[in-house]
mmCIF file of C-alpha atoms and ligand atoms in Angstrom:
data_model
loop_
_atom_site.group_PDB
_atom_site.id
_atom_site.type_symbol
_atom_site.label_atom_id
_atom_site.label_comp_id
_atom_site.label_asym_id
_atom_site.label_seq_id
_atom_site.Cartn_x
_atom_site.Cartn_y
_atom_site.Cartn_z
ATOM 1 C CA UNK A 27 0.000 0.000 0.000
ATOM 2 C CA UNK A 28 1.571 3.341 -1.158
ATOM 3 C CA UNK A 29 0.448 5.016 1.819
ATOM 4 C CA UNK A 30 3.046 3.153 4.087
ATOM 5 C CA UNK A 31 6.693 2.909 4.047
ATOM 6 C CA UNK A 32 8.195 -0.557 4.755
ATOM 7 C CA UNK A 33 9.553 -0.819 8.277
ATOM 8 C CA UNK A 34 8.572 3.141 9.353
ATOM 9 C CA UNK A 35 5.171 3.891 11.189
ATOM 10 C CA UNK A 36 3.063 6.449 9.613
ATOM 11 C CA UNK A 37 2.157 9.193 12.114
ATOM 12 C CA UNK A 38 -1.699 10.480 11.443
ATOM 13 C CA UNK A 39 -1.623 13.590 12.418
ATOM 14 C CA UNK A 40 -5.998 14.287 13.510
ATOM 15 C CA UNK A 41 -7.629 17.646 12.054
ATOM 16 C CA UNK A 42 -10.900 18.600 13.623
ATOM 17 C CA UNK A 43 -13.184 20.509 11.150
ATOM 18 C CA UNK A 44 -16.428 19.866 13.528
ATOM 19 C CA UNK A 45 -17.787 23.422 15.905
ATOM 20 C CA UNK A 46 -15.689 22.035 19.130
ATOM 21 C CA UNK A 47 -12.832 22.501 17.551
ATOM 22 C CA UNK A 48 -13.298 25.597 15.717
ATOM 23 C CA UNK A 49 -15.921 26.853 18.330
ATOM 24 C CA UNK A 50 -16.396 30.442 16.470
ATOM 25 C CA UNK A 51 -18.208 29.551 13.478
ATOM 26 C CA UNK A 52 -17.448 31.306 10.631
ATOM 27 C CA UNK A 53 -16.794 28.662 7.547
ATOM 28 C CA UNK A 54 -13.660 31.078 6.374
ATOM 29 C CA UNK A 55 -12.381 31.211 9.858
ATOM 30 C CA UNK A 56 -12.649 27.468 10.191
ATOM 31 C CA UNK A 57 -10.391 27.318 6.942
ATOM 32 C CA UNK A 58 -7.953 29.143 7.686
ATOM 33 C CA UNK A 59 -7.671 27.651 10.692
ATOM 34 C CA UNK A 60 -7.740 24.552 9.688
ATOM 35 C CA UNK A 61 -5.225 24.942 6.864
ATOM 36 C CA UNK A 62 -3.134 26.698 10.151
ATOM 37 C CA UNK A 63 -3.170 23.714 12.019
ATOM 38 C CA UNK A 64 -2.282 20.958 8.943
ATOM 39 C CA UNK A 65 0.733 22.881 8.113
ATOM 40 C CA UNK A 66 1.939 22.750 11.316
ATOM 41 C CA UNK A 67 1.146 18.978 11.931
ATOM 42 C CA UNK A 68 3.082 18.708 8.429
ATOM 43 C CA UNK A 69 5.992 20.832 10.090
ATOM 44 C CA UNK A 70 5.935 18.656 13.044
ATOM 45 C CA UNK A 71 6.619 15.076 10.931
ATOM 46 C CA UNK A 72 2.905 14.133 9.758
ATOM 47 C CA UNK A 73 2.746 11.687 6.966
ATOM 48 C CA UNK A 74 -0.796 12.112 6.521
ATOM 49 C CA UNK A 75 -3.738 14.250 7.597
ATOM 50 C CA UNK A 76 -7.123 12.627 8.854
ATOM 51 C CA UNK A 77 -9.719 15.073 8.607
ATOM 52 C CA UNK A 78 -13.410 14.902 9.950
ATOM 53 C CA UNK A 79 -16.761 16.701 9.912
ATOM 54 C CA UNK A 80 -18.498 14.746 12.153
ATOM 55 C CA UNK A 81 -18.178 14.023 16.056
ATOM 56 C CA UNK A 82 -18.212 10.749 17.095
ATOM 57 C CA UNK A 83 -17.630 11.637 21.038
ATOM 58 C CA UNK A 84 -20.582 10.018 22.962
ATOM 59 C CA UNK A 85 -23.263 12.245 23.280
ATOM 60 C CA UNK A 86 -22.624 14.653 20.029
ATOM 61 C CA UNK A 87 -25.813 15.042 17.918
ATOM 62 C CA UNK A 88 -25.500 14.118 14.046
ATOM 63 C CA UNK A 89 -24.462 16.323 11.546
ATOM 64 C CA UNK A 90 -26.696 16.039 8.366
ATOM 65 C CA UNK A 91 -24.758 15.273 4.791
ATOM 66 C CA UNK A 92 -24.766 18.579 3.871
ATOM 67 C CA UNK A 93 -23.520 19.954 7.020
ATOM 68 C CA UNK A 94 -20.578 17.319 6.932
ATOM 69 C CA UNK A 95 -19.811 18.369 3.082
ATOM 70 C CA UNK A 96 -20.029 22.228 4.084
ATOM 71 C CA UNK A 97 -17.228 21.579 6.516
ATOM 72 C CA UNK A 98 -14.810 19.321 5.006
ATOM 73 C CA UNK A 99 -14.740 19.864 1.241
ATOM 74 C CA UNK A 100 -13.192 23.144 1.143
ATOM 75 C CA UNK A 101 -10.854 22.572 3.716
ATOM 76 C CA UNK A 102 -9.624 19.063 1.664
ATOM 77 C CA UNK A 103 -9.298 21.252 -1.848
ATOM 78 C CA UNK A 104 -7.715 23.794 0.299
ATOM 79 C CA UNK A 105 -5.192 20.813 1.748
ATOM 80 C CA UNK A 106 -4.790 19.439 -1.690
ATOM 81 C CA UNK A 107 -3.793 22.308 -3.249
ATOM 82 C CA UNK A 108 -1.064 23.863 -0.778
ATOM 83 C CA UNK A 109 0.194 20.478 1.026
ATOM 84 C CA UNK A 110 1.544 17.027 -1.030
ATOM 85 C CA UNK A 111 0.446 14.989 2.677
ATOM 86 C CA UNK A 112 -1.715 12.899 1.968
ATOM 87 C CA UNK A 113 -5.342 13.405 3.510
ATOM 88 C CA UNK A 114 -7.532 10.889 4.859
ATOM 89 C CA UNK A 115 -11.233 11.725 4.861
ATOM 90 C CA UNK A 116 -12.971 10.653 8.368
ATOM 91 C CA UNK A 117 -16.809 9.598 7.488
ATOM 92 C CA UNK A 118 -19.156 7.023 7.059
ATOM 93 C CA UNK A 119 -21.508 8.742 4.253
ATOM 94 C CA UNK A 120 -20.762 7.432 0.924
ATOM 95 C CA UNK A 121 -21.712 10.916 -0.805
ATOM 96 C CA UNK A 122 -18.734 12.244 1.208
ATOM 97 C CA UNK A 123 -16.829 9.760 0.562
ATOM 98 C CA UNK A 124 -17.079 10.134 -3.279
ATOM 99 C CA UNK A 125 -16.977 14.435 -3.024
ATOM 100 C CA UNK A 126 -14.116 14.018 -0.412
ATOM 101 C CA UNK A 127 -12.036 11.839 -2.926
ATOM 102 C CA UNK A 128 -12.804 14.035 -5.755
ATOM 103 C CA UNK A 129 -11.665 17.201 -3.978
ATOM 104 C CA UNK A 130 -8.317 15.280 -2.965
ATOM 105 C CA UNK A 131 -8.617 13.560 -0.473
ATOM 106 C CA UNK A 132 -6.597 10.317 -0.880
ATOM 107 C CA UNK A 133 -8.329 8.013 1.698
ATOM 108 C CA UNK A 134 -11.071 6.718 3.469
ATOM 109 C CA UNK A 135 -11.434 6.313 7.161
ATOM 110 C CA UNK A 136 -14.907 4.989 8.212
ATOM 111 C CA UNK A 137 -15.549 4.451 12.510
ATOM 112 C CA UNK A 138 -18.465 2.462 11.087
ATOM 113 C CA UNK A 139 -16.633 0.540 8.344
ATOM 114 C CA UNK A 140 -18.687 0.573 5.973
ATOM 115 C CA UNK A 141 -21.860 -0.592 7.006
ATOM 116 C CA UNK A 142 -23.500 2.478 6.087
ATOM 117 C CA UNK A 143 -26.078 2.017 2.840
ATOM 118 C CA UNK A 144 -23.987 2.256 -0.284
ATOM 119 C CA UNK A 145 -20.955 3.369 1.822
ATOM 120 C CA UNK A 146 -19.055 -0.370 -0.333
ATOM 121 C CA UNK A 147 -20.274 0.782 -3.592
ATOM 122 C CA UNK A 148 -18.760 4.430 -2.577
ATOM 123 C CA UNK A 149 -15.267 3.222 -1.536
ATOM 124 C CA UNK A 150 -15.214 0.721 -3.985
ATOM 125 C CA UNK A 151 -15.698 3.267 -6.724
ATOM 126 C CA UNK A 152 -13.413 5.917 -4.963
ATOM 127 C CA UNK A 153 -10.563 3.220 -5.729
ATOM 128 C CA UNK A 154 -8.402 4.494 -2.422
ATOM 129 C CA UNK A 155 -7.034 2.529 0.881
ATOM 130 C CA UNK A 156 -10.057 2.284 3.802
ATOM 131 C CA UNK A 157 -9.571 2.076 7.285
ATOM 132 C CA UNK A 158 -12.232 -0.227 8.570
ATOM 133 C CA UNK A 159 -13.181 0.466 12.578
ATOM 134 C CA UNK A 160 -14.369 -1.603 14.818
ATOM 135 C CA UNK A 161 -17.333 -0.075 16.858
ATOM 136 C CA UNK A 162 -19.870 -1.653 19.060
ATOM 137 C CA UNK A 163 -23.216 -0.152 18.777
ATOM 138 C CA UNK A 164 -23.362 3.622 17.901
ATOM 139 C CA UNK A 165 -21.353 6.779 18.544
ATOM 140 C CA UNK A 166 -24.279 7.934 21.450
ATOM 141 C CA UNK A 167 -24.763 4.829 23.220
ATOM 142 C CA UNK A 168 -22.063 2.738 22.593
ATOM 143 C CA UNK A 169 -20.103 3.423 26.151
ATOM 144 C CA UNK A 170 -23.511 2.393 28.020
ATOM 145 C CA UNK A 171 -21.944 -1.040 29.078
ATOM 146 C CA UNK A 172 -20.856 -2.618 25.771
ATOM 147 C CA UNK A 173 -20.680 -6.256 26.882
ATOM 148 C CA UNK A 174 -17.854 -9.011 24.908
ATOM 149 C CA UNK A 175 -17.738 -12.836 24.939
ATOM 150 C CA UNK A 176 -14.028 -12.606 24.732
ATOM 151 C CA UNK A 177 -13.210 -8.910 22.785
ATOM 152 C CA UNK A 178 -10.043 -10.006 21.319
ATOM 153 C CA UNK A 179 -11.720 -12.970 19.302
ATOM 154 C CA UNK A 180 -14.898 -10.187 18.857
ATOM 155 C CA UNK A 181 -13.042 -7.414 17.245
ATOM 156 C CA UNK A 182 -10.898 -9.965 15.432
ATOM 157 C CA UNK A 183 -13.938 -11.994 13.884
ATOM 158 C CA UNK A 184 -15.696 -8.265 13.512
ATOM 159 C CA UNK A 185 -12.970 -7.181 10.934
ATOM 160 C CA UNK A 186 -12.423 -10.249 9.356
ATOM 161 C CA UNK A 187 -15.826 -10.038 8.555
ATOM 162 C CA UNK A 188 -15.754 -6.186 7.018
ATOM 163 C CA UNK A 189 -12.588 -7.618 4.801
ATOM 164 C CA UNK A 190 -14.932 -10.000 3.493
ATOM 165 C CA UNK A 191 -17.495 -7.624 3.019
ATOM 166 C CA UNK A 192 -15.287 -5.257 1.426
ATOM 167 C CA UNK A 193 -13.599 -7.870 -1.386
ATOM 168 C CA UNK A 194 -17.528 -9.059 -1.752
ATOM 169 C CA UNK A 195 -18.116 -5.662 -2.966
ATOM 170 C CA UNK A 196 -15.165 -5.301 -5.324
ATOM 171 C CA UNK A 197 -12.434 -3.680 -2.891
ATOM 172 C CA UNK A 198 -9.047 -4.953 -3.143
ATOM 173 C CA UNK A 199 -7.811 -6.492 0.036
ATOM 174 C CA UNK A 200 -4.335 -4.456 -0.902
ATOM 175 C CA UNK A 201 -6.450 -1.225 -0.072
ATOM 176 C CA UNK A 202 -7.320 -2.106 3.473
ATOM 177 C CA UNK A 203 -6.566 -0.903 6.512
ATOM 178 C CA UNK A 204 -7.564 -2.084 10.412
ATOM 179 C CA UNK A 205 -8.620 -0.312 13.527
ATOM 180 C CA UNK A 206 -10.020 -1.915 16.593
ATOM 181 C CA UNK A 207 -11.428 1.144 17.474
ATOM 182 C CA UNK A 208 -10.072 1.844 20.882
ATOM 183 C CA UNK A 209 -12.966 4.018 22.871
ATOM 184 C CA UNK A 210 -15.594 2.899 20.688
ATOM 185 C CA UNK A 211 -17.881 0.574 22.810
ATOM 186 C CA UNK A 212 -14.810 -0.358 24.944
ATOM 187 C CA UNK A 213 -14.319 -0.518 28.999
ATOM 188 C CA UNK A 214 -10.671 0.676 29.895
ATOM 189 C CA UNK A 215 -10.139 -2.790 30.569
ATOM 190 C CA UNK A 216 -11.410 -3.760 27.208
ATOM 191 C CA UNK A 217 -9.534 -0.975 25.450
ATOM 192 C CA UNK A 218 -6.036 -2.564 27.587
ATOM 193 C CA UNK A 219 -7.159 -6.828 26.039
ATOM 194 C CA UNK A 220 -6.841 -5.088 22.850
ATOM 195 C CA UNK A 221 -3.745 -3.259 23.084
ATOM 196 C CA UNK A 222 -1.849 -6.244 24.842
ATOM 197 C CA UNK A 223 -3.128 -8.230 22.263
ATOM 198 C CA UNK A 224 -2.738 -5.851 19.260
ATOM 199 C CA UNK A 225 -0.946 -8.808 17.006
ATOM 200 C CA UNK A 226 -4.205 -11.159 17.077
ATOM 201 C CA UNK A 227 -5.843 -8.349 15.438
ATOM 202 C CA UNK A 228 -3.900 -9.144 12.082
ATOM 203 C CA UNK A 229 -6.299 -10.176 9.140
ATOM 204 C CA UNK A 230 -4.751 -11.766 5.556
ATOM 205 C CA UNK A 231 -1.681 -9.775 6.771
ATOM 206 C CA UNK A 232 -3.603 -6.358 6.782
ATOM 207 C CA UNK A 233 -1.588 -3.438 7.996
ATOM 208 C CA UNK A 234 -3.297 -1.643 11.640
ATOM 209 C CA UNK A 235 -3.932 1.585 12.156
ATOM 210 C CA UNK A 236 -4.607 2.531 15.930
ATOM 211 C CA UNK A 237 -6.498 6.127 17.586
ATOM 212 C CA UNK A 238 -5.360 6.034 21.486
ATOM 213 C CA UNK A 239 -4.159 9.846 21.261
ATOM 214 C CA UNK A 240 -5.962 11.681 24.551
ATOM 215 C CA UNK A 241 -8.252 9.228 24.801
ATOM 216 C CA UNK A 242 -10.684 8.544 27.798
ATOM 217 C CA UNK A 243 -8.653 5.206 29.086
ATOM 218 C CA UNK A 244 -5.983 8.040 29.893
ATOM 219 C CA UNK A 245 -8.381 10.201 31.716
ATOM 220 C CA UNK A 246 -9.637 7.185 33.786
ATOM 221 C CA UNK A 247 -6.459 5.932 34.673
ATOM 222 C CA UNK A 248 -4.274 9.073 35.451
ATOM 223 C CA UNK A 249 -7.010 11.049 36.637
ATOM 224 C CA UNK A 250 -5.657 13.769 33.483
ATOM 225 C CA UNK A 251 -8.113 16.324 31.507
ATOM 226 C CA UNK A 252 -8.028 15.984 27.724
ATOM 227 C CA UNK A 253 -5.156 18.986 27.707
ATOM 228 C CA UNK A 254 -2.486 16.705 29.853
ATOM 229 C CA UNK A 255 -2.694 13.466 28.363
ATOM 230 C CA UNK A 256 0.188 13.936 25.814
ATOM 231 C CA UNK A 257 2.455 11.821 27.558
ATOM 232 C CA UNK A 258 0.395 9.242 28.006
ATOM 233 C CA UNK A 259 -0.508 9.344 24.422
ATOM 234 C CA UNK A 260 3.094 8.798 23.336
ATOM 235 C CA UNK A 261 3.926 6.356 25.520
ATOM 236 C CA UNK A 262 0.602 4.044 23.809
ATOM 237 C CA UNK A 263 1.169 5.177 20.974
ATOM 238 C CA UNK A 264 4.981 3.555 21.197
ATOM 239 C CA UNK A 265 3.573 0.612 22.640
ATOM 240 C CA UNK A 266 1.050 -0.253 19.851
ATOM 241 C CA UNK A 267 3.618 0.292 17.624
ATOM 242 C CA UNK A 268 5.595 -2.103 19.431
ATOM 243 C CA UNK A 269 2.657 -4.269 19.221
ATOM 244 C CA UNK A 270 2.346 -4.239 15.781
ATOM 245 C CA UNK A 271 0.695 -1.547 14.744
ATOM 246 C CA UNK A 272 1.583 0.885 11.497
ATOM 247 C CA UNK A 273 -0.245 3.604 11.517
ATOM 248 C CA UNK A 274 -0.872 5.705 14.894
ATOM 249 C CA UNK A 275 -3.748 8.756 14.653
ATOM 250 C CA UNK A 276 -2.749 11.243 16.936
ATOM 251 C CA UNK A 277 -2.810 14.850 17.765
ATOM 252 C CA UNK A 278 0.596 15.817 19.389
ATOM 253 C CA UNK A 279 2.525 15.068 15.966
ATOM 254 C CA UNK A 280 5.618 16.688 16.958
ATOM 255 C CA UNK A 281 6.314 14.569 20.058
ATOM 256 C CA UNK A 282 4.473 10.717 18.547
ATOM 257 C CA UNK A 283 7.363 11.554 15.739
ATOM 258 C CA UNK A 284 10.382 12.156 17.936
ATOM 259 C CA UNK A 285 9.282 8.697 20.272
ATOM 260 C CA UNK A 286 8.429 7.346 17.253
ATOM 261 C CA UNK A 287 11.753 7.875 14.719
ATOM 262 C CA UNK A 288 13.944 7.116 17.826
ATOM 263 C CA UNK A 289 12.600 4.030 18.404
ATOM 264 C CA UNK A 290 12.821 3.334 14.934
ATOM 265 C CA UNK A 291 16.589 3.999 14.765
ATOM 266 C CA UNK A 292 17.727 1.816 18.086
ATOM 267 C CA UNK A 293 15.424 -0.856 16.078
ATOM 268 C CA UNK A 294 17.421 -0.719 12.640
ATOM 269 C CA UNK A 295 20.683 -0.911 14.249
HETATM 270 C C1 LIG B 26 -9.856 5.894 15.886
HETATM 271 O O1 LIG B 26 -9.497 5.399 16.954
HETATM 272 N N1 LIG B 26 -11.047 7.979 16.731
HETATM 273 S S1 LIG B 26 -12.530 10.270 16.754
HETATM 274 C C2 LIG B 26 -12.220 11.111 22.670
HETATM 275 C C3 LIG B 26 -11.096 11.695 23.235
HETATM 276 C C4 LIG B 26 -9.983 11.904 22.464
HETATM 277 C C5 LIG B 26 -9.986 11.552 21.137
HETATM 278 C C6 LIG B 26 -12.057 11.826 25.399
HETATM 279 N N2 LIG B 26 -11.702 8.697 14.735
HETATM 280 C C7 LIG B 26 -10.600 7.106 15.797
HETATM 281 O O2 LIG B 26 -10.087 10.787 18.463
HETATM 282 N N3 LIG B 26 -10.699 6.918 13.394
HETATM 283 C C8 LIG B 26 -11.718 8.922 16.065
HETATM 284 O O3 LIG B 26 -11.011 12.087 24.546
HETATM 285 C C9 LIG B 26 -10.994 7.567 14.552
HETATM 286 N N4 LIG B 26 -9.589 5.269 14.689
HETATM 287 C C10 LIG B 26 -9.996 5.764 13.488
HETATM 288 N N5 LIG B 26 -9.682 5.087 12.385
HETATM 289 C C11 LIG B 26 -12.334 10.053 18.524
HETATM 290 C C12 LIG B 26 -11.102 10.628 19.120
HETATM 291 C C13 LIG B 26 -11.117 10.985 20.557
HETATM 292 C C14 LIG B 26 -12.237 10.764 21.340
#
């Protein structure tokens, strides 16, 4: 997959185009911020730029598909044009999908992978890498008490059976990608099963992408508000990545990428 080096993570670095991030409104304001903030993730060592219109945080109300286009299409032709990092688009709606792709954008990252109506015609047609998620339930409910016979084997079986959908609908295996979707209808304890045992996760030899940056099993275990967890968020990021993983979505680019090439070095010696 063109998207990854061989033996070298690829650092994700996350841009927000949904209100809580650019709380002020304005859609030229939210552009220029936006483009702001990629070129400094791109200064800090990103490989690639996820961006998303929707929030999937428990408890955020849907956006409507032409709220979603409003806020990410210029900001991808905007990306395109001034950056050669590669942009991911974050969404689950196939028409999206297809206007994100044609503006630039250069993948497809779906938290519902592709279970959406038409969303495997969409990608399939788009003709770029997907990253599949794992998610149990949906975005409002799913940290109720999502409940596992053994969530290892779940996620595992879960994606292998997304690949399957995925070459069913015409979609190279070569072009996918797999999350387990840490946060998403996970327990801490849950979220830690599948980070120990990141390696099971491996489908037909599938590269993994993993989202742990400032995430809640931080926040619950070092008592840290979303601003502090940095550190933490290195350090997982470092241990997926010695667990297998080759693609790590985070926000603090600058310091995933120092952890991250350094390890990398002591390893090639
Ligand atoms: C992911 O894991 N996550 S959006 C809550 C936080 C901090 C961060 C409470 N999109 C993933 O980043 N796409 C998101 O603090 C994703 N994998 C993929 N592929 C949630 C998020 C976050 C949520």
């Amino acid at each position: 997959m063109s998207l990854l080096a061989e033996g070298r993570t690829t650092i994700m670095g996350i841009i927000n185009a949904t209100p809580d991030s650019f709380s002020d409104g304005g859609l030229f304001l939210s552009l220029d911020k936006a483009v702001d903030h990629a070129a400094s993730l791109i200064e800090d060592g990103a490989d690639m730029l996820d961006l998303g219109g929707e929030s999937t945080r428990p408890g955020a109300t849907a956006v409507t598909l032409q709220q979603e286009l409003d806020r990410v299409i210029p900001v991808i032709e905007a990306l395109s044009q001034r950056f050669a990092t590669p942009v991911s688009i974050d969404t689950s709606k196939p028409d999206v999908m297809r206007h994100a792709v044609a503006a630039g954008a250069v993948m497809i990252n779906d938290v519902r992978a592709l279970r959406e109506e038409g969303a495997l015609e969409a990608a399939c047609d788009c003709s770029v890498p997907v990253c599949l998620m794992h998610m149990l339930g949906a975005p409002r409910t799913m940290q109720d008490s999502p409940e596992y016979d053994d969530v290892v084997i779940d996620v595992r079986s879960f994606l292998a059976d997304r690949t399957k959908a995925c070459t069913d609908a015409g979609i190279p295996a070569d072009r996918l990608i797999l999350d387990p979707g840490f946060g998403f209808g996970k327990t801490r304890e849950q979220n830690f099963a599948l980070l120990n045992h990141l390696e099971e996760l491996r489908v037909l030899g599938l590269p993994i992408l993993v989202g742990l940056s400032r995430k809640s099993m931080i926040g619950q275990t070092l008592d840290l508000p979303v601003d502090k967890r940095q550190h933490a968020s290195v350090g997982l990021a470092l241990m997926a990545i010695w667990n297998g993983a080759n693609i790590v979505r985070v926000h603090d680019v600058k310091a995933t990428s120092d952890a991250v090439r350094m390890v990398e070095a002591v390893r090639k010696h």
